[in-house]
Short mmCIF file of C-alpha atoms and ligand atoms in Angstrom, two decimals:
data_model
loop_
_atom_site.label_atom_id
_atom_site.label_comp_id
_atom_site.label_asym_id
_atom_site.label_seq_id
_atom_site.Cartn_x
_atom_site.Cartn_y
_atom_site.Cartn_z
CA MET A 1 -11.61 -67.33 50.56
CA GLU A 2 -11.02 -68.20 54.27
CA THR A 3 -12.89 -71.15 55.19
CA LEU A 4 -11.67 -73.87 57.04
CA THR A 5 -13.62 -77.26 58.17
CA LEU A 6 -12.89 -79.01 61.11
CA VAL A 7 -13.71 -82.82 61.37
CA GLY A 8 -12.97 -85.53 64.36
CA CYS A 9 -10.32 -88.10 62.89
CA GLN A 10 -11.55 -90.80 65.23
CA PHE A 11 -14.82 -92.13 66.57
CA GLY A 12 -15.63 -88.57 68.19
CA ASP A 13 -14.80 -86.70 71.05
CA GLU A 14 -11.40 -86.09 70.33
CA GLY A 15 -11.54 -82.42 71.72
CA LYS A 16 -13.27 -80.50 68.79
CA GLY A 17 -14.84 -78.12 70.99
CA LYS A 18 -11.81 -77.01 72.46
CA ILE A 19 -10.12 -76.44 69.32
CA ILE A 20 -13.08 -74.69 67.71
CA ASP A 21 -13.34 -72.50 70.86
CA PHE A 22 -9.51 -71.49 70.52
CA LEU A 23 -9.80 -71.24 66.66
CA SER A 24 -13.05 -69.27 66.57
CA LYS A 25 -11.51 -65.59 67.53
CA ASP A 26 -9.91 -65.41 64.33
CA TYR A 27 -13.50 -66.10 62.28
CA ASP A 28 -16.46 -64.00 61.47
CA LEU A 29 -18.49 -67.13 61.44
CA ASN A 30 -18.66 -70.46 63.01
CA VAL A 31 -21.30 -72.97 61.64
CA ARG A 32 -22.50 -76.62 62.90
CA PHE A 33 -23.48 -78.61 59.91
CA ASN A 34 -24.61 -81.94 61.10
CA GLY A 35 -25.64 -84.36 63.92
CA GLY A 36 -27.76 -83.17 66.80
CA GLU A 37 -27.64 -83.20 70.62
CA ASN A 38 -25.65 -86.56 70.41
CA ALA A 39 -22.80 -84.30 70.20
CA GLY A 40 -21.01 -82.82 73.40
CA HIS A 41 -18.47 -80.46 72.51
CA THR A 42 -16.63 -79.26 76.16
CA VAL A 43 -14.98 -75.84 76.71
CA VAL A 44 -13.61 -75.24 80.05
CA VAL A 45 -13.87 -71.69 81.15
CA GLY A 46 -12.09 -70.96 84.42
CA ASP A 47 -14.06 -73.22 86.69
CA ARG A 48 -17.10 -73.26 84.52
CA VAL A 49 -17.64 -76.04 81.88
CA ILE A 50 -19.66 -75.65 78.72
CA LYS A 51 -20.95 -78.57 76.84
CA TYR A 52 -22.20 -77.49 73.66
CA HIS A 53 -24.62 -79.76 71.94
CA LEU A 54 -26.27 -77.85 69.26
CA VAL A 55 -24.97 -74.29 69.33
CA PRO A 56 -21.67 -73.83 67.87
CA ALA A 57 -18.65 -74.23 70.08
CA GLY A 58 -17.13 -70.90 68.94
CA PHE A 59 -20.18 -69.01 70.42
CA LEU A 60 -18.09 -67.08 72.71
CA SER A 61 -15.50 -65.77 70.52
CA ALA A 62 -17.16 -66.01 66.50
CA LYS A 63 -18.88 -62.81 65.30
CA SER A 64 -22.08 -64.90 64.31
CA VAL A 65 -22.80 -68.56 64.99
CA VAL A 66 -24.97 -70.57 62.70
CA ILE A 67 -26.83 -73.91 62.78
CA ALA A 68 -26.93 -75.18 59.33
CA SER A 69 -29.65 -77.32 57.80
CA GLY A 70 -27.72 -80.48 58.17
CA VAL A 71 -28.34 -80.40 61.94
CA VAL A 72 -31.26 -82.08 63.64
CA VAL A 73 -32.74 -79.81 66.14
CA ASN A 74 -34.11 -80.75 69.60
CA LEU A 75 -36.17 -77.61 70.57
CA ARG A 76 -36.37 -78.07 74.16
CA ARG A 77 -32.49 -78.90 74.32
CA LEU A 78 -31.85 -75.92 72.16
CA VAL A 79 -33.97 -73.58 74.32
CA GLN A 80 -32.00 -74.66 77.27
CA GLU A 81 -28.67 -74.65 75.76
CA ILE A 82 -29.36 -70.78 74.60
CA GLU A 83 -30.63 -69.77 78.17
CA PHE A 84 -27.41 -71.49 79.74
CA LEU A 85 -25.20 -69.75 77.32
CA ARG A 86 -26.59 -66.32 78.00
CA SER A 87 -25.15 -66.14 81.31
CA PHE A 88 -21.76 -66.13 79.60
CA LYS A 89 -22.65 -63.80 76.86
CA SER A 90 -25.61 -61.86 76.79
CA ALA A 91 -25.61 -60.11 73.21
CA PHE A 92 -24.82 -62.82 70.22
CA ASP A 93 -25.75 -63.53 66.64
CA LEU A 94 -27.14 -66.90 66.41
CA ARG A 95 -28.83 -67.99 62.94
CA ILE A 96 -30.73 -71.34 62.89
CA SER A 97 -31.71 -72.62 59.32
CA GLU A 98 -35.49 -72.55 58.89
CA ILE A 99 -35.09 -75.95 56.92
CA ALA A 100 -33.36 -77.75 59.56
CA HIS A 101 -35.30 -80.90 60.70
CA VAL A 102 -36.82 -81.12 64.44
CA VAL A 103 -36.17 -84.18 66.91
CA THR A 104 -39.61 -85.03 68.35
CA GLU A 105 -40.37 -87.33 71.27
CA LEU A 106 -41.83 -89.76 68.65
CA HIS A 107 -38.02 -89.83 67.42
CA PHE A 108 -36.70 -90.68 71.12
CA LYS A 109 -39.18 -93.52 71.47
CA ARG A 110 -38.43 -94.87 67.98
CA ASP A 111 -34.64 -94.73 68.66
CA LYS A 112 -35.36 -96.91 72.04
CA TYR A 113 -37.56 -99.26 70.18
CA LEU A 114 -34.91 -99.63 67.40
CA GLU A 115 -31.96 -100.41 69.76
CA GLY A 116 -34.45 -103.24 71.70
CA VAL A 117 -35.22 -105.06 68.89
CA ARG A 118 -31.37 -105.16 67.59
CA GLY A 119 -30.89 -107.36 70.75
CA LYS A 120 -27.22 -108.32 70.98
CA GLY A 121 -26.63 -106.18 67.77
CA ILE A 122 -27.43 -103.21 69.68
CA ILE A 123 -25.40 -99.91 68.24
CA GLY A 124 -25.12 -98.16 71.67
CA THR A 125 -26.88 -94.91 70.32
CA THR A 126 -27.10 -91.68 72.89
CA LEU A 127 -30.96 -92.41 72.71
CA LYS A 128 -31.47 -88.75 71.52
CA GLY A 129 -33.59 -89.66 68.54
CA ILE A 130 -30.85 -88.88 66.13
CA GLY A 131 -31.15 -91.95 63.70
CA PRO A 132 -34.98 -91.67 63.41
CA ALA A 133 -34.82 -87.87 62.82
CA TYR A 134 -32.44 -88.33 59.77
CA GLU A 135 -34.70 -91.54 58.97
CA SER A 136 -37.68 -89.43 58.66
CA LYS A 137 -35.85 -86.64 56.81
CA TYR A 138 -34.59 -89.20 54.06
CA GLY A 139 -38.16 -91.06 54.28
CA ARG A 140 -39.67 -87.57 53.42
CA TYR A 141 -41.91 -87.48 56.52
CA GLY A 142 -39.72 -85.23 58.45
CA ILE A 143 -40.46 -82.19 60.09
CA ARG A 144 -39.00 -78.91 59.55
CA LEU A 145 -38.52 -75.79 61.53
CA LEU A 146 -40.39 -73.65 59.02
CA ASP A 147 -43.52 -76.43 59.46
CA PHE A 148 -43.94 -74.82 62.91
CA GLU A 149 -45.37 -71.43 61.13
CA ASP A 150 -48.83 -73.34 60.51
CA ARG A 151 -50.12 -75.21 63.35
CA GLN A 152 -52.22 -77.19 61.28
CA ARG A 153 -49.46 -78.20 59.06
CA LEU A 154 -47.31 -79.19 62.33
CA VAL A 155 -50.13 -81.25 63.46
CA ASP A 156 -50.65 -83.06 60.11
CA ASN A 157 -46.75 -84.18 59.84
CA LEU A 158 -46.72 -85.30 63.43
CA ALA A 159 -49.89 -87.43 62.42
CA LEU A 160 -48.15 -88.83 59.61
CA LEU A 161 -45.03 -89.56 61.72
CA SER A 162 -47.26 -91.14 64.34
CA THR A 163 -48.68 -93.45 61.73
CA ILE A 164 -45.70 -94.56 60.58
CA TYR A 165 -44.10 -95.23 63.56
CA GLN A 166 -47.36 -96.51 65.40
CA ILE A 167 -46.52 -94.43 68.35
CA PRO A 168 -49.23 -92.06 69.72
CA ILE A 169 -48.54 -88.36 70.55
CA GLU A 170 -48.92 -87.60 73.92
CA LYS A 171 -51.97 -85.04 74.95
CA GLY A 172 -50.64 -81.48 74.91
CA TYR A 173 -47.15 -82.27 72.91
CA VAL A 174 -48.29 -79.85 70.10
CA ASP A 175 -48.56 -76.80 72.61
CA GLU A 176 -45.12 -77.85 74.17
CA LEU A 177 -43.45 -77.91 70.82
CA LEU A 178 -45.00 -74.34 69.75
CA GLU A 179 -43.94 -73.01 73.08
CA ASP A 180 -40.34 -73.98 72.60
CA TYR A 181 -40.56 -72.95 68.99
CA GLU A 182 -41.85 -69.30 69.90
CA LYS A 183 -38.46 -68.96 72.05
CA ILE A 184 -36.22 -69.71 69.02
CA ARG A 185 -38.24 -68.42 66.23
CA GLY A 186 -36.37 -64.88 66.00
CA TYR A 187 -33.31 -66.97 65.05
CA LEU A 188 -34.61 -68.42 62.10
CA THR A 189 -33.24 -67.62 58.71
CA ASP A 190 -32.15 -68.81 55.13
CA ALA A 191 -28.79 -70.11 56.64
CA ARG A 192 -27.52 -71.19 53.19
CA SER A 193 -28.12 -67.47 51.79
CA PHE A 194 -26.77 -65.93 54.77
CA LEU A 195 -23.66 -67.79 54.63
CA GLN A 196 -23.02 -67.65 50.96
CA GLU A 197 -23.54 -63.82 51.12
CA GLN A 198 -21.25 -63.45 54.03
CA ILE A 199 -18.57 -65.51 52.30
CA ASP A 200 -18.72 -63.63 49.12
CA ASP A 201 -18.55 -60.53 51.02
CA GLY A 202 -14.97 -61.85 52.22
CA LYS A 203 -16.19 -62.81 55.59
CA SER A 204 -14.16 -66.01 57.12
CA ALA A 205 -16.03 -69.13 58.49
CA LEU A 206 -15.04 -72.00 60.54
CA PHE A 207 -17.17 -75.28 59.91
CA GLU A 208 -17.75 -77.70 62.86
CA THR A 209 -18.79 -81.04 62.44
CA ALA A 210 -20.03 -83.28 65.06
CA GLN A 211 -18.76 -87.07 65.79
CA GLY A 212 -15.84 -88.10 64.02
CA THR A 213 -14.68 -89.81 60.59
CA PHE A 214 -15.12 -93.45 61.59
CA ILE A 215 -18.72 -93.22 62.74
CA ASP A 216 -19.67 -91.42 59.49
CA ILE A 217 -22.88 -93.13 57.80
CA GLU A 218 -21.01 -93.67 54.58
CA SER A 219 -17.30 -94.18 55.34
CA GLY A 220 -17.51 -95.25 59.04
CA THR A 221 -17.63 -98.67 60.84
CA TYR A 222 -21.22 -99.35 59.69
CA PRO A 223 -23.68 -100.20 61.06
CA PHE A 224 -21.69 -98.83 64.29
CA VAL A 225 -22.33 -95.14 63.15
CA THR A 226 -24.29 -92.34 63.67
CA SER A 227 -26.84 -91.32 60.72
CA SER A 228 -25.17 -88.30 59.35
CA TYR A 229 -22.09 -87.21 57.09
CA THR A 230 -19.30 -86.55 59.72
CA THR A 231 -16.40 -86.45 57.10
CA SER A 232 -15.45 -83.14 55.42
CA GLY A 233 -17.89 -83.89 52.63
CA GLY A 234 -20.58 -83.35 54.99
CA VAL A 235 -19.98 -79.72 54.97
CA THR A 236 -21.24 -79.11 51.48
CA VAL A 237 -24.48 -81.11 51.86
CA GLY A 238 -25.08 -79.93 55.67
CA THR A 239 -24.77 -76.16 54.66
CA GLY A 240 -26.29 -76.11 51.23
CA LEU A 241 -23.10 -74.47 49.78
CA PRO A 242 -21.38 -75.63 46.83
CA PRO A 243 -17.95 -77.68 47.34
CA LYS A 244 -15.98 -74.51 46.04
CA TYR A 245 -16.68 -72.66 49.01
CA PHE A 246 -14.36 -74.85 51.21
CA LYS A 247 -10.85 -74.22 51.13
CA LYS A 248 -9.02 -75.97 53.92
CA PHE A 249 -9.47 -78.72 56.37
CA MET A 250 -8.35 -79.55 59.78
CA GLY A 251 -8.83 -82.78 61.79
CA VAL A 252 -8.73 -83.07 65.29
CA ALA A 253 -7.06 -86.41 66.77
CA LYS A 254 -6.65 -87.27 70.25
CA ALA A 255 -3.36 -88.64 71.30
CA TYR A 256 -5.14 -91.91 71.91
CA THR A 257 -8.26 -93.40 70.94
CA THR A 258 -11.57 -93.46 72.62
CA ARG A 259 -14.90 -94.92 71.40
CA VAL A 260 -18.36 -94.72 73.04
CA GLY A 261 -20.92 -97.24 71.59
CA GLU A 262 -20.30 -100.58 70.02
CA GLY A 263 -18.18 -101.42 67.07
CA MET A 264 -14.68 -102.44 66.06
CA PHE A 265 -11.73 -100.90 67.72
CA PRO A 266 -8.30 -102.48 66.78
CA THR A 267 -6.26 -100.87 69.47
CA GLU A 268 -8.61 -101.04 72.45
CA ILE A 269 -7.16 -101.76 75.72
CA PHE A 270 -8.73 -103.86 78.40
CA GLY A 271 -7.80 -104.15 82.12
CA THR A 272 -5.78 -101.85 84.57
CA VAL A 273 -4.04 -100.12 82.05
CA GLY A 274 -7.28 -99.17 79.93
CA ASP A 275 -8.83 -98.14 83.28
CA GLN A 276 -5.78 -95.98 84.23
CA LEU A 277 -6.15 -94.14 80.89
CA ARG A 278 -9.88 -93.78 81.32
CA MET A 279 -9.39 -92.32 84.65
CA LEU A 280 -6.45 -90.14 83.60
CA GLY A 281 -8.08 -88.53 80.61
CA SER A 282 -11.72 -88.46 82.45
CA GLU A 283 -12.96 -90.33 79.65
CA TYR A 284 -16.84 -90.36 80.19
CA GLY A 285 -19.31 -89.48 77.47
CA SER A 286 -20.24 -85.65 77.44
CA THR A 287 -23.71 -86.23 76.58
CA THR A 288 -24.85 -89.63 78.28
CA GLY A 289 -21.96 -89.99 80.86
CA ARG A 290 -20.87 -93.44 79.58
CA PRO A 291 -17.49 -94.91 80.21
CA ARG A 292 -15.77 -94.32 76.98
CA ARG A 293 -13.72 -97.17 75.43
CA VAL A 294 -9.83 -96.48 75.50
CA GLY A 295 -7.31 -97.62 73.33
CA TYR A 296 -3.79 -96.40 71.70
CA LEU A 297 -3.48 -94.04 69.01
CA ASP A 298 -3.92 -95.96 65.67
CA LEU A 299 -1.68 -94.55 62.82
CA PRO A 300 -3.52 -96.66 60.33
CA MET A 301 -6.86 -95.16 61.27
CA LEU A 302 -5.49 -91.71 61.10
CA ARG A 303 -3.88 -92.39 57.60
CA ARG A 304 -7.69 -92.95 56.32
CA ALA A 305 -8.97 -90.11 58.20
CA VAL A 306 -6.35 -87.97 56.35
CA LYS A 307 -7.35 -89.34 53.08
CA LEU A 308 -11.13 -89.62 53.43
CA ASN A 309 -11.32 -85.80 54.73
CA GLY A 310 -8.36 -84.42 52.68
CA LEU A 311 -6.62 -82.75 55.58
CA ASP A 312 -4.44 -79.97 55.46
CA TYR A 313 -3.70 -79.60 59.27
CA ILE A 314 -4.03 -81.84 62.34
CA ALA A 315 -4.65 -80.54 65.88
CA LEU A 316 -3.44 -83.28 68.61
CA THR A 317 -5.29 -83.02 72.14
CA LYS A 318 -4.69 -84.88 75.07
CA VAL A 319 -0.88 -85.04 74.80
CA ASP A 320 -0.74 -84.14 78.43
CA VAL A 321 -2.96 -87.23 79.47
CA LEU A 322 -1.26 -89.62 77.52
CA GLY A 323 2.51 -88.74 78.75
CA LYS A 324 1.42 -89.88 82.33
CA LEU A 325 1.18 -93.42 81.28
CA LYS A 326 4.10 -95.92 81.92
CA GLU A 327 4.58 -96.91 78.30
CA VAL A 328 3.13 -94.90 75.39
CA LYS A 329 2.55 -97.15 72.47
CA VAL A 330 1.30 -96.30 69.00
CA ALA A 331 -0.14 -98.68 66.22
CA VAL A 332 1.93 -98.22 63.29
CA SER A 333 0.67 -100.76 60.94
CA TYR A 334 -1.88 -103.79 60.92
CA GLU A 335 -1.33 -107.60 59.59
CA GLN A 336 -3.81 -109.69 57.92
CA ASN A 337 -3.05 -113.57 56.50
CA GLY A 338 0.51 -112.22 56.92
CA THR A 339 0.51 -109.24 54.81
CA GLU A 340 1.24 -105.95 56.62
CA ILE A 341 -1.71 -103.09 56.19
CA GLU A 342 -0.98 -99.64 56.33
CA GLU A 343 -4.42 -98.03 56.11
CA PHE A 344 -7.31 -98.80 58.38
CA ASP A 345 -10.51 -100.29 56.43
CA PRO A 346 -13.59 -100.61 58.26
CA THR A 347 -14.65 -103.82 56.29
CA VAL A 348 -11.67 -105.56 57.69
CA VAL A 349 -10.68 -106.94 61.07
CA PRO A 350 -7.01 -107.17 61.29
CA ASP A 351 -5.37 -110.28 62.96
CA LYS A 352 -2.45 -108.20 64.37
CA ILE A 353 -1.63 -104.90 65.32
CA ASN A 354 2.00 -103.80 65.14
CA TYR A 355 3.05 -101.12 67.99
CA GLU A 356 6.02 -98.97 68.44
CA SER A 357 6.85 -97.96 72.05
CA PHE A 358 7.68 -94.48 73.35
CA THR A 359 9.05 -93.19 76.77
CA PRO A 360 6.42 -91.13 78.72
CA TRP A 361 7.31 -87.41 78.53
CA GLU A 362 5.81 -85.94 81.82
CA GLY A 363 8.16 -83.18 82.30
CA GLU A 364 10.44 -84.05 79.71
CA PRO A 365 9.22 -82.09 76.70
CA SER A 366 12.00 -83.08 74.17
CA LYS A 367 10.37 -86.60 74.47
CA LEU A 368 6.89 -85.36 73.54
CA GLN A 369 8.49 -83.61 70.72
CA SER A 370 9.74 -86.68 68.86
CA TYR A 371 6.62 -88.16 69.51
CA ILE A 372 4.76 -85.54 67.57
CA GLU A 373 7.40 -85.59 64.89
CA PHE A 374 7.04 -89.21 64.34
CA ILE A 375 3.39 -88.70 63.67
CA GLU A 376 3.68 -85.83 61.74
CA SER A 377 6.40 -87.85 59.47
CA GLU A 378 3.94 -91.04 59.28
CA LEU A 379 1.01 -88.75 58.35
CA LYS A 380 2.57 -86.28 56.10
CA VAL A 381 0.50 -83.58 57.64
CA PRO A 382 1.72 -80.78 59.79
CA ILE A 383 0.29 -80.82 63.69
CA VAL A 384 -0.26 -76.99 64.13
CA LEU A 385 -2.12 -77.30 67.37
CA LEU A 386 -1.33 -79.32 70.66
CA GLY A 387 -4.12 -79.65 73.50
CA ILE A 388 -2.03 -79.70 76.46
CA GLY A 389 -4.72 -79.40 79.17
CA GLU A 390 -8.32 -79.44 79.58
CA LYS A 391 -8.66 -75.44 80.19
CA ARG A 392 -9.46 -73.50 76.91
CA GLU A 393 -6.08 -71.72 77.15
CA GLU A 394 -4.00 -74.67 77.41
CA ILE A 395 -3.13 -74.96 73.68
CA GLU A 396 0.24 -74.84 72.15
CA VAL A 397 0.76 -73.30 68.68
CA ARG A 398 2.87 -74.92 66.49
CA GLY A 399 2.36 -73.55 62.88
CA GLN A 400 0.04 -71.57 61.18
CA ILE A 401 -2.78 -72.01 59.04
CA SER A 402 -2.49 -70.55 55.57
CA PHE A 403 -5.30 -69.90 52.87
CA ASP A 404 -2.85 -69.53 50.09
P1 GDP B 1 -15.41 -83.28 71.33
O1 GDP B 1 -16.74 -83.97 71.27
O2 GDP B 1 -14.70 -83.74 70.28
O3 GDP B 1 -15.74 -81.96 71.40
O4 GDP B 1 -14.82 -83.86 72.65
P2 GDP B 1 -15.37 -83.91 73.92
O5 GDP B 1 -15.72 -82.48 74.60
O6 GDP B 1 -16.86 -84.70 74.02
O7 GDP B 1 -14.40 -84.66 74.70
C1 GDP B 1 -12.92 -84.12 74.92
C2 GDP B 1 -12.70 -84.13 76.28
O8 GDP B 1 -11.33 -83.82 76.49
C3 GDP B 1 -13.51 -82.96 77.07
O9 GDP B 1 -13.59 -83.26 78.45
C4 GDP B 1 -12.53 -81.67 77.12
O10 GDP B 1 -12.51 -80.96 77.98
C5 GDP B 1 -11.19 -82.59 77.25
N1 GDP B 1 -10.09 -81.91 76.60
C6 GDP B 1 -9.87 -81.45 75.19
N2 GDP B 1 -8.57 -81.14 75.02
C7 GDP B 1 -7.70 -81.57 75.93
C8 GDP B 1 -6.38 -81.34 76.36
O11 GDP B 1 -5.75 -81.28 75.24
N3 GDP B 1 -6.03 -82.15 77.48
C9 GDP B 1 -6.93 -82.62 78.29
N4 GDP B 1 -6.14 -82.90 79.49
N5 GDP B 1 -8.47 -82.57 78.09
C10 GDP B 1 -8.69 -82.10 76.88
P1 IMO B 2 -19.18 -85.51 69.41
O1 IMO B 2 -19.80 -84.62 68.37
C1 IMO B 2 -18.95 -89.70 70.53
C2 IMO B 2 -21.93 -92.54 68.94
C3 IMO B 2 -22.80 -93.18 69.91
C4 IMO B 2 -22.93 -94.48 69.12
C5 IMO B 2 -23.26 -94.16 67.67
C6 IMO B 2 -24.78 -93.80 67.08
O2 IMO B 2 -19.35 -85.19 70.72
O3 IMO B 2 -17.69 -86.05 68.97
P2 IMO B 2 -26.41 -91.95 67.67
O4 IMO B 2 -27.06 -91.30 68.99
O5 IMO B 2 -25.47 -91.04 66.84
O6 IMO B 2 -27.33 -92.53 66.78
O7 IMO B 2 -25.18 -92.85 68.09
O8 IMO B 2 -22.34 -92.82 67.78
N1 IMO B 2 -21.90 -90.89 69.13
C7 IMO B 2 -20.75 -90.44 69.45
N2 IMO B 2 -19.85 -90.77 70.04
N3 IMO B 2 -19.08 -88.50 70.34
C8 IMO B 2 -20.04 -88.21 69.58
O9 IMO B 2 -20.17 -86.82 69.47
C9 IMO B 2 -21.07 -88.99 69.14
N4 IMO B 2 -22.26 -88.82 68.70
C10 IMO B 2 -22.60 -90.11 68.38
O10 IMO B 2 -22.04 -93.51 71.25
O11 IMO B 2 -22.17 -95.23 69.22
MG1 MG B 3 -18.05 -85.12 72.55
#
């Protein structure tokens, strides 16, 4: 069974899009299993930039792409994204789970309201209605794509949501929703059955998370997290497939760390060094354009990501960017009340961070080699892919993925 699940090892934006785009040529299926348009997965094709929000980032190369039931779908965004992607590839096989939940304008308003009432405790969400869409899913008053088949059912479901949220529905909104729905209706299917049949038939599949390990609703830096399961466990609930269908797991890690929104960040860099790294790495949110907070690579965090996700392989991105800094530092451990801590724990704010320094490697690849070997030996997981530039072809293969 050739199934690979790809997750983000930090706070999101690790470069998953680029790695998925690269890997997907070797897979029959590419499947997104969580999140919504809060995700922005970038692929740079020549002088054009694709930011995938809902469609799996292997769209250009995988034989079929699937939006599984764990994803929450904003119909207008999906319609626009498909239209945009048509200019790159006109014949494609896209399938969308008919039981995926829909993000409505009521969810957008609720997101804004919830952020407003939090005051200083603001999460810094993308304001794309993601938390509320999962909130209504788990509250059992969500709206699924298949509800759109019956106008009255849709109207009734929206009315319930409107009552619970105490937010009125704008005039003409139902027609607008149905208009968008008509445009994607042909892609709807029982995605779980389709995937199960295909994999049983020997097809290979690449599963793609949105976001990163430490903004996972269960294992992340709660409450500064997103509302879905971003870690490898999320792939089974987000696709409906039983756990035994998932063979190997790869984590994407940026050679440094970034975070958008609030929440703990042990290796955060402030001041001019931080500004320089943000500029060198063009660290601005793919979805909201917000400046990303930046910091050094955090090995305690990666150690936990390896454990939480059961990683078999790592793809390390943006080593080209880090090499341009005057001094490259890596957090190797933390300290808490005088005790050394090897692994990040979202419930513990460390007193001290212990760093090791490396000389930058721009134009000196041997130094890059020792940096990578150091990370590999600390994590005990092979780094099989290296991101060495933003273009889709700027990837170095260091090792093979085996399904044995
Ligand atoms: P994702 O959400 O994990 O897919 O990551 P994003 O696309 O939000 O952010 C990653 C950013 O880094 C994008 O602008 C990518 O084009 C860029 N990127 C990815 N890999 C590399 C790399 O190896 N080097 C450089 N310079 N840029 C990269
Ligand atoms: P990709 O898939 C980085 C962050 C938001 C905020 C928190 C909650 O591109 O890696 P939400 O709108 O989800 O309720 O916001 O999660 N966040 C991301 N940060 N990359 C992402 O996706 C993110 N998706 C959500 O900034 O801090
Ligand atoms: Mg992103």
